[in-house]
Short mmCIF file of N, CA, C and O in Angstrom, two decimals:
data_model
loop_
_atom_site.label_atom_id
_atom_site.label_comp_id
_atom_site.label_asym_id
_atom_site.label_seq_id
_atom_site.Cartn_x
_atom_site.Cartn_y
_atom_site.Cartn_z
N UNK S 1 -111.17 -59.40 -45.08
CA UNK S 1 -110.23 -58.29 -45.10
C UNK S 1 -109.17 -58.47 -44.03
O UNK S 1 -109.53 -58.87 -42.91
N UNK S 2 -107.95 -58.31 -44.39
CA UNK S 2 -106.86 -58.53 -43.46
C UNK S 2 -106.88 -57.49 -42.30
O UNK S 2 -107.22 -56.37 -42.55
N UNK S 3 -106.61 -57.91 -41.14
CA UNK S 3 -106.61 -57.07 -39.94
C UNK S 3 -105.08 -56.73 -39.66
O UNK S 3 -104.28 -57.52 -39.82
N UNK S 4 -104.96 -55.47 -39.17
CA UNK S 4 -103.56 -55.08 -38.73
C UNK S 4 -103.66 -54.44 -37.34
O UNK S 4 -104.72 -53.99 -37.00
N UNK S 5 -102.53 -54.32 -36.67
CA UNK S 5 -102.53 -53.76 -35.40
C UNK S 5 -101.90 -52.32 -35.48
O UNK S 5 -101.08 -52.04 -36.38
N UNK S 6 -102.37 -51.41 -34.72
CA UNK S 6 -101.89 -50.00 -34.72
C UNK S 6 -101.68 -49.53 -33.29
O UNK S 6 -102.54 -49.85 -32.38
N UNK S 7 -100.67 -48.87 -32.93
CA UNK S 7 -100.45 -48.29 -31.63
C UNK S 7 -100.68 -46.82 -31.65
O UNK S 7 -100.29 -46.03 -32.58
N UNK S 8 -101.39 -46.31 -30.62
CA UNK S 8 -101.73 -44.86 -30.53
C UNK S 8 -101.16 -44.40 -29.16
O UNK S 8 -101.42 -45.00 -28.14
N UNK S 9 -100.47 -43.35 -29.15
CA UNK S 9 -99.96 -42.79 -27.91
C UNK S 9 -100.84 -41.59 -27.53
O UNK S 9 -101.22 -40.75 -28.37
N UNK S 10 -101.23 -41.53 -26.25
CA UNK S 10 -102.10 -40.46 -25.76
C UNK S 10 -101.87 -40.31 -24.19
O UNK S 10 -101.39 -41.20 -23.63
N UNK S 11 -102.29 -39.14 -23.70
CA UNK S 11 -102.18 -38.93 -22.31
C UNK S 11 -102.99 -39.95 -21.50
O UNK S 11 -104.15 -40.37 -21.95
N UNK S 12 -102.46 -40.45 -20.36
CA UNK S 12 -103.09 -41.51 -19.65
C UNK S 12 -104.40 -41.09 -19.12
O UNK S 12 -105.38 -41.89 -19.11
N UNK S 13 -104.67 -39.82 -18.69
CA UNK S 13 -105.90 -39.36 -18.26
C UNK S 13 -106.95 -39.37 -19.39
O UNK S 13 -108.13 -39.74 -19.12
N UNK S 14 -106.51 -38.92 -20.54
CA UNK S 14 -107.44 -38.89 -21.74
C UNK S 14 -107.86 -40.29 -22.08
O UNK S 14 -108.97 -40.61 -22.30
N UNK S 15 -106.88 -41.23 -21.99
CA UNK S 15 -107.20 -42.64 -22.30
C UNK S 15 -108.20 -43.18 -21.37
O UNK S 15 -109.13 -43.88 -21.76
N UNK S 16 -108.01 -42.89 -20.08
CA UNK S 16 -109.01 -43.46 -19.12
C UNK S 16 -110.38 -42.84 -19.28
O UNK S 16 -111.37 -43.58 -19.26
N UNK S 17 -110.47 -41.57 -19.59
CA UNK S 17 -111.75 -40.98 -19.83
C UNK S 17 -112.41 -41.50 -21.12
O UNK S 17 -113.62 -41.82 -21.15
N UNK S 18 -111.53 -41.66 -22.09
CA UNK S 18 -111.99 -42.26 -23.43
C UNK S 18 -112.55 -43.68 -23.24
O UNK S 18 -113.62 -44.00 -23.67
N UNK S 19 -111.78 -44.53 -22.47
CA UNK S 19 -112.26 -45.85 -22.23
C UNK S 19 -113.59 -45.87 -21.53
O UNK S 19 -114.51 -46.62 -21.76
N UNK S 20 -113.77 -45.01 -20.52
CA UNK S 20 -115.05 -44.92 -19.71
C UNK S 20 -116.20 -44.49 -20.60
O UNK S 20 -117.23 -45.09 -20.59
N UNK S 21 -115.97 -43.51 -21.46
CA UNK S 21 -117.02 -43.05 -22.44
C UNK S 21 -117.37 -44.15 -23.40
O UNK S 21 -118.54 -44.39 -23.69
N UNK S 22 -116.32 -44.88 -23.95
CA UNK S 22 -116.63 -45.89 -24.91
C UNK S 22 -117.43 -46.98 -24.24
O UNK S 22 -118.35 -47.54 -24.90
N UNK S 23 -117.11 -47.29 -22.95
CA UNK S 23 -117.89 -48.32 -22.24
C UNK S 23 -119.26 -47.86 -22.04
O UNK S 23 -120.23 -48.68 -22.27
N UNK S 24 -119.53 -46.58 -21.78
CA UNK S 24 -120.90 -46.09 -21.69
C UNK S 24 -121.62 -46.16 -23.00
O UNK S 24 -122.82 -46.33 -23.04
N UNK S 25 -120.91 -45.98 -24.05
CA UNK S 25 -121.49 -46.09 -25.41
C UNK S 25 -121.80 -47.54 -25.85
O UNK S 25 -122.36 -47.83 -26.85
N UNK S 26 -121.27 -48.43 -25.07
CA UNK S 26 -121.44 -49.85 -25.30
C UNK S 26 -120.46 -50.39 -26.40
O UNK S 26 -120.77 -51.33 -27.09
N UNK S 27 -119.27 -49.78 -26.42
CA UNK S 27 -118.29 -50.26 -27.39
C UNK S 27 -116.88 -50.19 -26.77
O UNK S 27 -116.71 -49.52 -25.77
N UNK S 28 -116.03 -50.92 -27.38
CA UNK S 28 -114.65 -50.89 -26.95
C UNK S 28 -113.92 -49.76 -27.59
O UNK S 28 -114.36 -49.15 -28.53
N UNK S 29 -112.74 -49.43 -27.02
CA UNK S 29 -111.89 -48.40 -27.55
C UNK S 29 -111.46 -48.87 -29.01
O UNK S 29 -111.52 -47.98 -29.89
N UNK S 30 -111.24 -50.08 -29.19
CA UNK S 30 -110.86 -50.58 -30.54
C UNK S 30 -112.05 -50.30 -31.58
O UNK S 30 -111.76 -49.82 -32.69
N UNK S 31 -113.26 -50.60 -31.10
CA UNK S 31 -114.45 -50.30 -31.97
C UNK S 31 -114.59 -48.84 -32.26
O UNK S 31 -114.81 -48.40 -33.45
N UNK S 32 -114.38 -47.99 -31.21
CA UNK S 32 -114.49 -46.56 -31.40
C UNK S 32 -113.44 -46.04 -32.40
O UNK S 32 -113.75 -45.20 -33.28
N UNK S 33 -112.15 -46.57 -32.32
CA UNK S 33 -111.18 -46.07 -33.21
C UNK S 33 -111.50 -46.58 -34.57
O UNK S 33 -111.26 -45.85 -35.65
N UNK S 34 -112.10 -47.75 -34.80
CA UNK S 34 -112.52 -48.20 -36.07
C UNK S 34 -113.68 -47.39 -36.70
O UNK S 34 -113.64 -47.12 -37.86
N UNK S 35 -114.56 -47.03 -35.86
CA UNK S 35 -115.67 -46.14 -36.28
C UNK S 35 -115.03 -44.78 -36.81
O UNK S 35 -115.45 -44.31 -37.86
N UNK S 36 -114.13 -44.23 -36.03
CA UNK S 36 -113.52 -42.96 -36.45
C UNK S 36 -112.74 -43.15 -37.73
O UNK S 36 -113.01 -42.36 -38.72
N UNK S 37 -111.90 -44.26 -37.92
CA UNK S 37 -111.19 -44.40 -39.12
C UNK S 37 -112.02 -44.55 -40.32
O UNK S 37 -111.77 -44.02 -41.37
N UNK S 38 -113.08 -45.37 -40.19
CA UNK S 38 -114.01 -45.59 -41.29
C UNK S 38 -114.78 -44.36 -41.70
O UNK S 38 -114.99 -44.00 -42.88
N UNK S 39 -115.12 -43.49 -40.73
CA UNK S 39 -115.64 -42.16 -41.00
C UNK S 39 -114.82 -41.25 -41.79
O UNK S 39 -115.17 -40.61 -42.71
N UNK S 40 -113.51 -41.22 -41.40
CA UNK S 40 -112.56 -40.45 -42.14
C UNK S 40 -112.41 -40.94 -43.51
O UNK S 40 -112.39 -40.14 -44.53
N UNK S 41 -112.30 -42.22 -43.77
CA UNK S 41 -112.16 -42.77 -45.03
C UNK S 41 -113.38 -42.53 -45.91
O UNK S 41 -113.33 -42.10 -47.03
N UNK S 42 -114.52 -42.76 -45.42
CA UNK S 42 -115.76 -42.55 -46.03
C UNK S 42 -116.00 -41.18 -46.46
O UNK S 42 -116.37 -40.84 -47.54
N UNK S 43 -115.79 -40.20 -45.53
CA UNK S 43 -116.02 -38.77 -45.81
C UNK S 43 -114.84 -38.08 -46.42
O UNK S 43 -114.99 -36.98 -46.93
N UNK S 44 -113.70 -38.74 -46.34
CA UNK S 44 -112.44 -38.16 -46.86
C UNK S 44 -112.15 -36.82 -46.11
O UNK S 44 -111.69 -35.81 -46.76
N UNK S 45 -112.44 -36.84 -44.90
CA UNK S 45 -112.15 -35.64 -44.06
C UNK S 45 -112.30 -36.10 -42.60
O UNK S 45 -112.90 -37.12 -42.25
N UNK S 46 -111.73 -35.34 -41.68
CA UNK S 46 -111.88 -35.52 -40.20
C UNK S 46 -113.39 -35.19 -40.01
O UNK S 46 -113.87 -34.13 -40.36
N UNK S 47 -114.14 -36.13 -39.30
CA UNK S 47 -115.62 -35.89 -39.22
C UNK S 47 -116.05 -34.88 -38.11
O UNK S 47 -117.12 -34.94 -37.57
N UNK S 48 -115.13 -33.97 -37.77
CA UNK S 48 -115.53 -32.92 -36.86
C UNK S 48 -114.50 -31.76 -37.12
O UNK S 48 -113.49 -32.03 -37.64
N UNK S 49 -114.81 -30.59 -36.65
CA UNK S 49 -114.04 -29.41 -36.85
C UNK S 49 -112.87 -29.45 -35.87
O UNK S 49 -113.06 -29.72 -34.76
N UNK S 50 -111.75 -29.04 -36.41
CA UNK S 50 -110.52 -28.92 -35.62
C UNK S 50 -110.07 -27.50 -35.69
O UNK S 50 -109.94 -26.93 -36.76
N UNK S 51 -109.87 -26.84 -34.45
CA UNK S 51 -109.52 -25.46 -34.48
C UNK S 51 -108.53 -25.17 -33.34
O UNK S 51 -108.69 -25.66 -32.23
N UNK S 52 -107.47 -24.48 -33.60
CA UNK S 52 -106.57 -24.07 -32.57
C UNK S 52 -107.03 -22.83 -31.85
O UNK S 52 -106.59 -22.53 -30.75
N UNK S 53 -107.93 -22.09 -32.49
CA UNK S 53 -108.38 -20.82 -31.90
C UNK S 53 -109.83 -20.66 -32.12
O UNK S 53 -110.32 -20.44 -33.25
N UNK S 54 -110.76 -20.82 -31.12
CA UNK S 54 -112.09 -20.66 -31.29
C UNK S 54 -112.60 -19.46 -32.05
O UNK S 54 -113.63 -19.49 -32.84
N UNK S 55 -111.89 -18.33 -31.92
CA UNK S 55 -112.27 -17.09 -32.63
C UNK S 55 -112.09 -17.26 -34.15
O UNK S 55 -112.69 -16.52 -34.91
N UNK S 56 -111.23 -18.18 -34.50
CA UNK S 56 -111.08 -18.46 -35.94
C UNK S 56 -112.10 -19.26 -36.58
O UNK S 56 -112.22 -19.44 -37.80
N UNK S 57 -113.03 -19.83 -35.73
CA UNK S 57 -114.13 -20.72 -36.26
C UNK S 57 -114.98 -19.95 -37.18
O UNK S 57 -115.36 -20.35 -38.22
N UNK S 58 -115.32 -18.69 -36.87
CA UNK S 58 -116.15 -17.80 -37.72
C UNK S 58 -115.47 -17.58 -39.01
O UNK S 58 -116.13 -17.65 -40.04
N UNK S 59 -114.22 -17.28 -39.04
CA UNK S 59 -113.45 -17.03 -40.22
C UNK S 59 -113.50 -18.27 -41.14
O UNK S 59 -113.82 -18.18 -42.34
N UNK S 60 -113.35 -19.43 -40.57
CA UNK S 60 -113.37 -20.68 -41.35
C UNK S 60 -114.79 -20.94 -41.87
O UNK S 60 -114.97 -21.26 -43.08
N UNK S 61 -115.76 -20.77 -41.02
CA UNK S 61 -117.14 -20.95 -41.49
C UNK S 61 -117.51 -19.97 -42.59
O UNK S 61 -118.19 -20.29 -43.58
N UNK S 62 -117.06 -18.69 -42.44
CA UNK S 62 -117.29 -17.71 -43.50
C UNK S 62 -116.60 -18.14 -44.80
O UNK S 62 -117.20 -17.95 -45.85
N UNK S 63 -115.44 -18.62 -44.68
CA UNK S 63 -114.69 -19.11 -45.94
C UNK S 63 -115.46 -20.20 -46.61
O UNK S 63 -115.67 -20.14 -47.85
N UNK S 64 -115.96 -21.25 -45.84
CA UNK S 64 -116.68 -22.36 -46.46
C UNK S 64 -117.95 -21.84 -47.07
O UNK S 64 -118.41 -22.30 -48.11
N UNK S 65 -118.64 -20.86 -46.37
CA UNK S 65 -119.86 -20.34 -46.96
C UNK S 65 -119.58 -19.67 -48.29
O UNK S 65 -120.32 -19.75 -49.17
N UNK S 66 -118.53 -18.84 -48.29
CA UNK S 66 -118.11 -18.13 -49.50
C UNK S 66 -117.78 -19.12 -50.56
O UNK S 66 -118.19 -19.06 -51.74
N UNK S 67 -117.11 -20.15 -50.30
CA UNK S 67 -116.71 -21.25 -51.23
C UNK S 67 -117.94 -21.87 -51.82
O UNK S 67 -118.04 -22.14 -53.04
N UNK S 68 -118.92 -22.17 -50.93
CA UNK S 68 -120.15 -22.80 -51.42
C UNK S 68 -120.87 -21.80 -52.40
O UNK S 68 -121.41 -22.19 -53.45
N UNK S 69 -120.93 -20.53 -52.01
CA UNK S 69 -121.51 -19.46 -52.83
C UNK S 69 -120.85 -19.50 -54.17
O UNK S 69 -121.56 -19.34 -55.25
N UNK S 70 -119.55 -19.40 -54.20
CA UNK S 70 -118.85 -19.34 -55.50
C UNK S 70 -119.04 -20.54 -56.41
O UNK S 70 -119.04 -20.47 -57.58
N UNK S 71 -119.19 -21.77 -55.73
CA UNK S 71 -119.36 -22.95 -56.53
C UNK S 71 -120.75 -22.83 -57.33
O UNK S 71 -120.83 -23.47 -58.37
N UNK S 72 -121.68 -22.09 -56.79
CA UNK S 72 -122.97 -22.01 -57.53
C UNK S 72 -123.16 -20.76 -58.17
O UNK S 72 -124.28 -20.44 -58.74
N UNK S 73 -122.20 -19.86 -58.23
CA UNK S 73 -122.31 -18.53 -58.76
C UNK S 73 -121.72 -18.54 -60.25
O UNK S 73 -121.01 -19.43 -60.68
N UNK S 74 -122.22 -17.54 -60.96
CA UNK S 74 -121.74 -17.41 -62.35
C UNK S 74 -120.68 -16.35 -62.43
O UNK S 74 -120.30 -15.93 -63.52
N UNK S 75 -120.16 -15.88 -61.27
CA UNK S 75 -119.05 -14.95 -61.25
C UNK S 75 -117.82 -15.60 -61.76
O UNK S 75 -117.52 -16.78 -61.50
N UNK S 76 -117.01 -14.86 -62.46
CA UNK S 76 -115.68 -15.44 -62.91
C UNK S 76 -114.75 -15.72 -61.80
O UNK S 76 -114.84 -15.07 -60.69
N UNK S 77 -113.89 -16.66 -61.96
CA UNK S 77 -112.84 -17.00 -60.97
C UNK S 77 -111.95 -15.77 -60.76
O UNK S 77 -111.70 -14.99 -61.64
N UNK S 78 -111.44 -15.63 -59.59
CA UNK S 78 -110.51 -14.59 -59.19
C UNK S 78 -109.10 -14.85 -59.85
O UNK S 78 -108.65 -15.98 -59.97
N UNK S 79 -108.45 -13.72 -60.22
CA UNK S 79 -107.15 -13.84 -60.70
C UNK S 79 -106.19 -13.95 -59.41
O UNK S 79 -106.64 -13.64 -58.32
N UNK S 80 -104.93 -14.37 -59.67
CA UNK S 80 -103.99 -14.35 -58.54
C UNK S 80 -103.84 -12.98 -57.89
O UNK S 80 -103.68 -12.86 -56.73
N UNK S 81 -103.82 -11.96 -58.67
CA UNK S 81 -103.77 -10.63 -58.17
C UNK S 81 -104.91 -10.27 -57.22
O UNK S 81 -104.72 -9.72 -56.16
N UNK S 82 -106.08 -10.69 -57.64
CA UNK S 82 -107.30 -10.43 -56.87
C UNK S 82 -107.25 -11.25 -55.53
O UNK S 82 -107.64 -10.79 -54.48
N UNK S 83 -106.83 -12.50 -55.68
CA UNK S 83 -106.69 -13.36 -54.47
C UNK S 83 -105.66 -12.80 -53.52
O UNK S 83 -105.92 -12.62 -52.36
N UNK S 84 -104.48 -12.24 -54.03
CA UNK S 84 -103.48 -11.67 -53.19
C UNK S 84 -104.05 -10.41 -52.51
O UNK S 84 -103.73 -10.11 -51.37
N UNK S 85 -104.82 -9.62 -53.25
CA UNK S 85 -105.44 -8.42 -52.64
C UNK S 85 -106.42 -8.79 -51.55
O UNK S 85 -106.42 -8.15 -50.49
N UNK S 86 -107.22 -9.80 -51.76
CA UNK S 86 -108.14 -10.30 -50.68
C UNK S 86 -107.36 -10.68 -49.46
O UNK S 86 -107.79 -10.43 -48.34
N UNK S 87 -106.26 -11.45 -49.64
CA UNK S 87 -105.40 -11.90 -48.52
C UNK S 87 -104.86 -10.65 -47.86
O UNK S 87 -104.90 -10.59 -46.58
N UNK S 88 -104.41 -9.74 -48.58
CA UNK S 88 -103.78 -8.48 -47.96
C UNK S 88 -104.80 -7.84 -47.11
O UNK S 88 -104.55 -7.33 -46.02
N UNK S 89 -106.06 -7.56 -47.67
CA UNK S 89 -107.10 -6.87 -46.94
C UNK S 89 -107.52 -7.73 -45.66
O UNK S 89 -107.74 -7.09 -44.60
N UNK S 90 -107.56 -9.01 -45.78
CA UNK S 90 -107.91 -9.82 -44.67
C UNK S 90 -106.83 -9.73 -43.55
O UNK S 90 -107.21 -9.63 -42.38
N UNK S 91 -105.62 -9.67 -43.94
CA UNK S 91 -104.53 -9.50 -42.97
C UNK S 91 -104.55 -8.21 -42.29
O UNK S 91 -104.30 -8.05 -41.08
N UNK S 92 -104.92 -7.14 -43.04
CA UNK S 92 -105.05 -5.83 -42.44
C UNK S 92 -106.16 -5.77 -41.41
O UNK S 92 -106.03 -5.26 -40.34
N UNK S 93 -107.29 -6.49 -41.77
CA UNK S 93 -108.40 -6.55 -40.85
C UNK S 93 -108.03 -7.27 -39.62
O UNK S 93 -108.37 -6.87 -38.46
N UNK S 94 -107.33 -8.42 -39.76
CA UNK S 94 -106.87 -9.17 -38.55
C UNK S 94 -105.90 -8.33 -37.70
O UNK S 94 -105.99 -8.37 -36.43
N UNK S 95 -105.05 -7.52 -38.36
CA UNK S 95 -104.08 -6.75 -37.59
C UNK S 95 -104.80 -5.63 -36.83
O UNK S 95 -104.52 -5.30 -35.71
N UNK S 96 -105.92 -5.00 -37.52
CA UNK S 96 -106.67 -4.03 -36.81
C UNK S 96 -107.44 -4.65 -35.60
O UNK S 96 -107.43 -4.01 -34.51
N UNK S 97 -107.94 -5.81 -35.71
CA UNK S 97 -108.58 -6.53 -34.64
C UNK S 97 -107.62 -6.79 -33.52
O UNK S 97 -107.96 -6.70 -32.34
N UNK S 98 -106.43 -7.23 -33.78
CA UNK S 98 -105.46 -7.56 -32.84
C UNK S 98 -105.06 -6.28 -32.02
O UNK S 98 -104.87 -6.30 -30.83
N UNK S 99 -105.02 -5.15 -32.75
CA UNK S 99 -104.62 -3.89 -32.07
C UNK S 99 -105.77 -3.42 -31.19
O UNK S 99 -105.50 -2.67 -30.20
N UNK S 100 -106.96 -3.79 -31.55
CA UNK S 100 -108.12 -3.29 -30.72
C UNK S 100 -108.33 -4.14 -29.41
O UNK S 100 -109.06 -3.79 -28.51
N UNK S 101 -107.64 -5.31 -29.36
CA UNK S 101 -107.80 -6.20 -28.20
C UNK S 101 -107.03 -5.73 -27.04
O UNK S 101 -106.10 -5.07 -26.94
#
């Protein structure tokens, strides 16, 4: 398999800590990046959760749980009107929570 080179830009402090951890793991930074890239390709997803707001983690996990439930359910799929109503209600709930903070 042909090898290619790739450049990654990151904060110098993060790079230093990453190199140290990789060394503790017994691998090079290059190996760690290859492990990450292979995991992404194999799983077809980032192999860990990415969140800008920790409080949104529950919302996302609830969404995935609901999606799994629907995949095994005999309930009919939602119409666009029903989806839009769910979104409207969710936004109202978020607005109420923001007002309570």
